[in-house]
Short mmCIF file of C-alpha atoms in Angstrom, two decimals:
data_model
loop_
_atom_site.label_atom_id
_atom_site.label_comp_id
_atom_site.label_asym_id
_atom_site.label_seq_id
_atom_site.Cartn_x
_atom_site.Cartn_y
_atom_site.Cartn_z
CA MET A 1 -0.10 0.05 -0.09
CA LYS A 2 2.90 2.46 0.67
CA ARG A 3 4.86 2.24 -2.25
CA LEU A 4 1.19 2.77 -4.53
CA ILE A 5 0.80 5.57 -1.76
CA LEU A 6 4.46 6.56 -3.49
CA LEU A 7 3.93 5.23 -7.10
CA CYS A 8 0.91 7.33 -7.20
CA SER A 9 2.85 10.57 -6.17
CA ALA A 10 5.19 9.71 -8.58
CA VAL A 11 3.20 9.92 -11.19
CA LEU A 12 0.72 13.03 -9.75
CA ALA A 13 4.05 14.95 -9.25
CA LEU A 14 5.55 13.90 -12.81
CA THR A 15 2.27 15.38 -14.80
CA LEU A 16 2.06 18.47 -12.83
CA SER A 17 6.11 18.90 -13.49
CA GLY A 18 4.77 17.70 -17.30
CA CYS A 19 1.92 20.64 -17.68
CA GLN A 20 3.85 23.19 -16.32
CA THR A 21 6.41 22.50 -18.55
CA TYR A 22 4.32 22.59 -21.76
CA LYS A 23 2.36 25.61 -20.07
CA LYS A 24 6.32 27.26 -19.43
CA ILE A 25 6.71 26.52 -24.04
CA GLU A 26 2.74 27.78 -24.61
CA GLY A 27 3.57 31.43 -22.75
CA LEU A 28 7.37 31.12 -24.53
CA LEU A 29 5.99 30.53 -27.61
CA ASN A 30 2.63 33.35 -26.65
CA THR A 31 5.29 35.82 -26.17
CA ALA A 32 6.99 34.71 -29.73
CA THR A 33 4.24 35.31 -31.36
CA THR A 34 2.77 38.20 -30.11
CA THR A 35 4.88 40.22 -28.58
CA THR A 36 4.46 43.65 -30.47
CA VAL A 37 7.80 45.11 -31.95
CA SER A 38 8.61 48.73 -30.76
CA ALA A 39 7.26 52.13 -32.57
CA SER A 40 10.47 52.43 -34.44
CA THR A 41 12.14 49.29 -35.72
CA THR A 42 8.44 48.30 -37.42
CA THR A 43 8.88 51.79 -38.76
CA GLU A 44 13.02 50.99 -39.60
CA ILE A 45 11.26 47.31 -41.07
CA ILE A 46 8.84 48.49 -42.68
CA VAL A 47 10.21 51.07 -44.98
CA ASP A 48 13.59 48.76 -46.00
CA ALA A 49 10.65 46.13 -46.82
CA GLN A 50 8.82 48.70 -48.97
CA LYS A 51 12.28 50.03 -50.34
CA THR A 52 14.05 47.02 -50.86
CA THR A 53 11.09 46.09 -53.35
CA ARG A 54 10.19 49.42 -55.10
CA ILE A 55 14.55 48.96 -56.09
CA ALA A 56 13.67 45.18 -56.47
CA GLN A 57 10.60 45.55 -58.85
CA ALA A 58 12.70 48.14 -60.67
CA ALA A 59 16.27 46.35 -60.27
CA PHE A 60 14.60 42.51 -62.47
CA THR A 61 12.19 44.72 -64.91
CA GLU A 62 15.12 46.34 -66.11
CA PHE A 63 18.28 43.54 -66.38
CA LEU A 64 15.57 41.41 -67.43
CA LYS A 65 14.62 43.72 -70.30
CA GLU A 66 18.44 44.03 -70.99
CA ASP A 67 18.42 41.05 -71.33
CA LYS A 68 15.70 40.35 -73.80
CA ARG A 69 17.35 43.45 -76.23
CA HIS A 70 20.97 41.87 -76.18
CA ALA A 71 19.82 38.16 -76.11
CA ASP A 72 21.28 37.61 -78.83
CA LEU A 73 24.93 38.12 -78.04
CA LEU A 74 24.37 37.52 -74.24
CA LYS A 75 23.44 34.17 -74.60
CA ALA A 76 26.84 33.81 -76.68
CA HIS A 77 29.68 36.19 -74.29
CA LEU A 78 27.02 35.97 -71.12
CA PRO A 79 24.79 32.57 -71.38
CA ALA A 80 25.56 32.81 -67.64
CA VAL A 81 24.21 36.32 -67.43
CA HIS A 82 21.53 35.22 -69.94
CA GLN A 83 20.40 31.88 -67.06
CA PHE A 84 19.71 34.20 -64.20
CA ALA A 85 17.39 36.48 -66.35
CA GLU A 86 16.20 32.97 -67.17
CA TYR A 87 16.29 32.40 -63.47
CA LEU A 88 13.79 35.27 -62.67
CA ARG A 89 11.42 34.29 -65.40
CA GLU A 90 10.82 31.08 -63.62
CA LYS A 91 6.58 30.22 -63.64
CA VAL A 92 6.28 29.24 -59.37
CA THR A 93 3.69 28.85 -57.23
CA PHE A 94 2.41 31.96 -54.99
CA ASP A 95 -0.04 31.54 -52.50
CA PRO A 96 -1.46 35.22 -52.13
CA GLY A 97 -3.77 33.73 -49.26
CA TYR A 98 -6.65 34.38 -50.52
CA GLY A 99 -8.21 32.82 -53.98
CA PRO A 100 -6.44 30.35 -56.34
CA VAL A 101 -2.46 29.72 -56.20
CA LEU A 102 -1.20 31.45 -59.04
CA GLN A 103 2.12 30.61 -60.88
CA VAL A 104 3.86 34.02 -60.94
CA PRO A 105 7.55 34.74 -62.46
CA ARG A 106 9.94 33.70 -59.60
CA ASP A 107 10.93 37.96 -59.27
CA VAL A 108 6.69 38.53 -59.30
CA ALA A 109 6.37 35.63 -56.65
CA VAL A 110 9.00 36.99 -54.90
CA LEU A 111 8.38 40.90 -54.99
CA LYS A 112 4.10 39.33 -53.55
CA GLN A 113 5.58 37.65 -50.93
CA LEU A 114 7.95 40.66 -49.56
CA ARG A 115 4.57 42.99 -50.39
CA LYS A 116 2.63 40.31 -48.70
CA ALA A 117 4.78 39.87 -45.16
CA THR A 118 5.02 43.68 -45.10
CA ASP A 119 1.08 44.11 -44.75
CA VAL A 120 0.78 41.50 -42.53
CA PHE A 121 3.60 42.93 -40.57
CA GLU A 122 2.58 46.26 -40.24
CA ALA A 123 -0.72 45.16 -39.74
CA ASN A 124 0.19 42.46 -36.78
CA ARG A 125 3.21 43.61 -35.52
CA THR A 126 4.17 41.08 -33.78
CA ALA A 127 7.42 39.33 -33.74
CA THR A 128 6.93 36.05 -36.38
CA GLY A 129 5.56 39.01 -38.39
CA GLU A 130 8.45 40.49 -38.28
CA PHE A 131 10.98 37.25 -38.83
CA ASN A 132 8.79 36.43 -41.75
CA LEU A 133 9.25 40.07 -42.57
CA ARG A 134 13.32 40.14 -42.22
CA SER A 135 13.44 36.23 -43.78
CA ALA A 136 11.75 38.31 -47.37
CA ILE A 137 13.13 41.08 -47.37
CA ALA A 138 16.93 38.62 -47.55
CA VAL A 139 15.61 36.54 -50.32
CA VAL A 140 14.97 39.59 -51.77
CA LYS A 141 18.18 41.39 -51.27
CA GLY A 142 19.40 38.06 -52.59
CA LEU A 143 18.30 37.78 -56.20
CA LEU A 144 18.62 41.81 -56.33
CA LEU A 145 22.06 41.31 -55.48
CA ASN A 146 22.87 39.09 -58.43
CA THR A 147 21.17 40.72 -60.78
CA LYS A 148 23.83 43.52 -59.54
CA THR A 149 26.31 40.86 -60.40
CA ASN A 150 25.18 40.47 -63.52
CA LEU A 151 24.48 43.32 -64.67
CA THR A 152 28.38 44.31 -63.74
CA GLN A 153 29.52 41.44 -65.30
CA ILE A 154 27.99 42.79 -69.23
CA GLN A 155 30.06 45.63 -67.82
CA SER A 156 33.31 43.45 -67.99
CA LEU A 157 32.22 42.55 -71.38
CA ASN A 158 33.30 46.36 -72.95
CA ALA A 159 36.47 46.50 -69.96
CA PRO A 160 39.98 46.94 -71.42
CA MET B 1 20.80 53.12 -46.72
CA SER B 2 21.29 49.30 -46.81
CA ALA B 3 24.84 48.53 -47.43
CA LEU B 4 23.62 46.90 -50.61
CA ALA B 5 21.25 49.29 -51.69
CA THR B 6 24.62 51.90 -50.75
CA LEU B 7 26.59 49.01 -53.18
CA PHE B 8 23.70 48.95 -55.72
CA ILE B 9 23.28 52.47 -56.39
CA ALA B 10 27.38 53.10 -56.77
CA ASN B 11 27.43 51.13 -59.52
CA LEU B 12 24.88 51.95 -61.43
CA PRO B 13 26.19 55.31 -63.63
CA THR B 14 28.82 52.39 -64.82
CA ILE B 15 26.68 49.83 -65.13
CA VAL B 16 24.35 52.33 -67.46
CA SER B 17 27.63 54.05 -69.17
CA SER B 18 29.00 50.49 -70.13
CA VAL B 19 25.05 49.36 -70.91
CA GLN B 20 25.78 52.06 -73.18
CA LYS B 21 29.16 51.66 -74.87
CA LEU B 22 29.29 48.13 -75.03
CA PHE B 23 25.47 48.01 -77.43
CA ASN B 24 26.26 51.39 -78.74
CA VAL B 25 23.53 52.82 -78.40
CA PRO B 26 24.06 56.39 -78.40
CA GLU B 27 20.76 55.75 -81.60
CA ALA B 28 19.13 54.13 -79.65
CA ALA B 29 18.02 57.26 -77.26
CA GLY B 30 14.75 55.06 -75.59
CA GLU B 31 16.94 53.35 -74.83
CA VAL B 32 19.64 55.29 -72.98
CA ALA B 33 16.52 57.31 -71.72
CA GLU B 34 14.42 54.01 -70.07
CA LEU B 35 18.00 53.27 -68.28
CA VAL B 36 18.33 56.99 -66.96
CA LYS B 37 14.61 56.39 -65.55
CA PHE B 38 15.78 53.51 -64.26
CA VAL B 39 18.63 55.72 -62.22
CA GLN B 40 16.75 58.27 -61.39
CA ASP B 41 14.21 55.87 -60.26
CA VAL B 42 16.45 54.22 -57.93
CA THR B 43 18.45 56.93 -56.36
CA THR B 44 14.30 58.38 -55.42
CA TYR B 45 13.74 55.08 -53.94
CA LEU B 46 16.61 55.13 -51.89
CA LYS B 47 15.64 58.68 -49.64
CA GLN B 48 12.55 56.83 -48.33
CA ASN B 49 12.28 56.89 -44.91
CA GLU B 50 9.33 56.90 -43.83
CA PRO B 51 5.66 53.88 -44.77
CA LEU B 52 4.57 54.84 -48.11
CA THR B 53 0.69 56.09 -48.78
CA THR B 54 -1.91 54.12 -49.67
CA THR B 55 -1.69 55.09 -52.60
CA ASP B 56 1.97 54.50 -53.51
CA LYS B 57 1.07 50.99 -51.70
CA GLU B 58 -0.79 50.44 -54.04
CA ILE B 59 1.31 51.96 -57.45
CA LEU B 60 3.73 49.36 -56.16
CA ASP B 61 1.83 46.20 -56.12
CA ALA B 62 -0.08 46.99 -59.19
CA SER B 63 3.64 47.67 -61.00
CA ILE B 64 4.44 43.91 -59.29
CA ASP B 65 1.31 42.94 -60.77
CA ALA B 66 1.91 44.57 -64.46
CA MET B 67 5.50 42.37 -64.97
CA ILE B 68 3.69 39.18 -64.68
CA THR B 69 1.67 39.72 -68.59
CA ALA B 70 5.20 42.13 -69.62
CA PRO B 71 7.63 40.53 -72.54
CA GLU B 72 10.78 41.23 -70.30
CA GLN B 73 8.57 38.53 -68.29
CA GLN B 74 8.23 36.05 -70.77
CA SER B 75 11.13 33.42 -71.12
CA ASP B 76 12.60 31.26 -73.87
CA THR B 77 10.77 28.11 -73.38
#
């Protein structure tokens, strides 16, 4: 009987301890998803996101126009530049969060994803929203850097 | 201004100039004008220091949507 009481006490202690641990994790997750970001940081991130979107939209468009205009020359002398242009043009899936899933060029998809993440963060200002937005910014900045590198490659063709 | 943006804008005049020379575009005035406008637009965007207005956001979204059907977005395949 004494053993049974000890066993029951141990099980009860473990269960309560488990519940408390679960509550701690739940609390942390709630904090992570609901913690608001300070107003100045919020504005800074939103401005960075919008600025990146506008610059990237102009840069992708200009780069792809240059590639189309001089496709034969680039295919012959800088095939990697043309391949990068084709990579940007490749159709990928984008879920706008409403209506049907879309098949759009990759550059459009990443810009739309960034716009979506910006709007969500602007509305809820949570840590999760900030994380998603920073991730979307990083993706677009990566492609922007590649676009710049490829434009510089075009420049190298003209180097003496 | 982020380091990446600074790097990008710092190289733009050289890139535009090189593209002009490379493709011998003095005759193609339209293309030069377009490249100059591109540099001007990016310079303007870099000066943004507060969130866009609703109207500006609508213009941005419309310009992204317009990319989908633009000729330059059409792949070789």
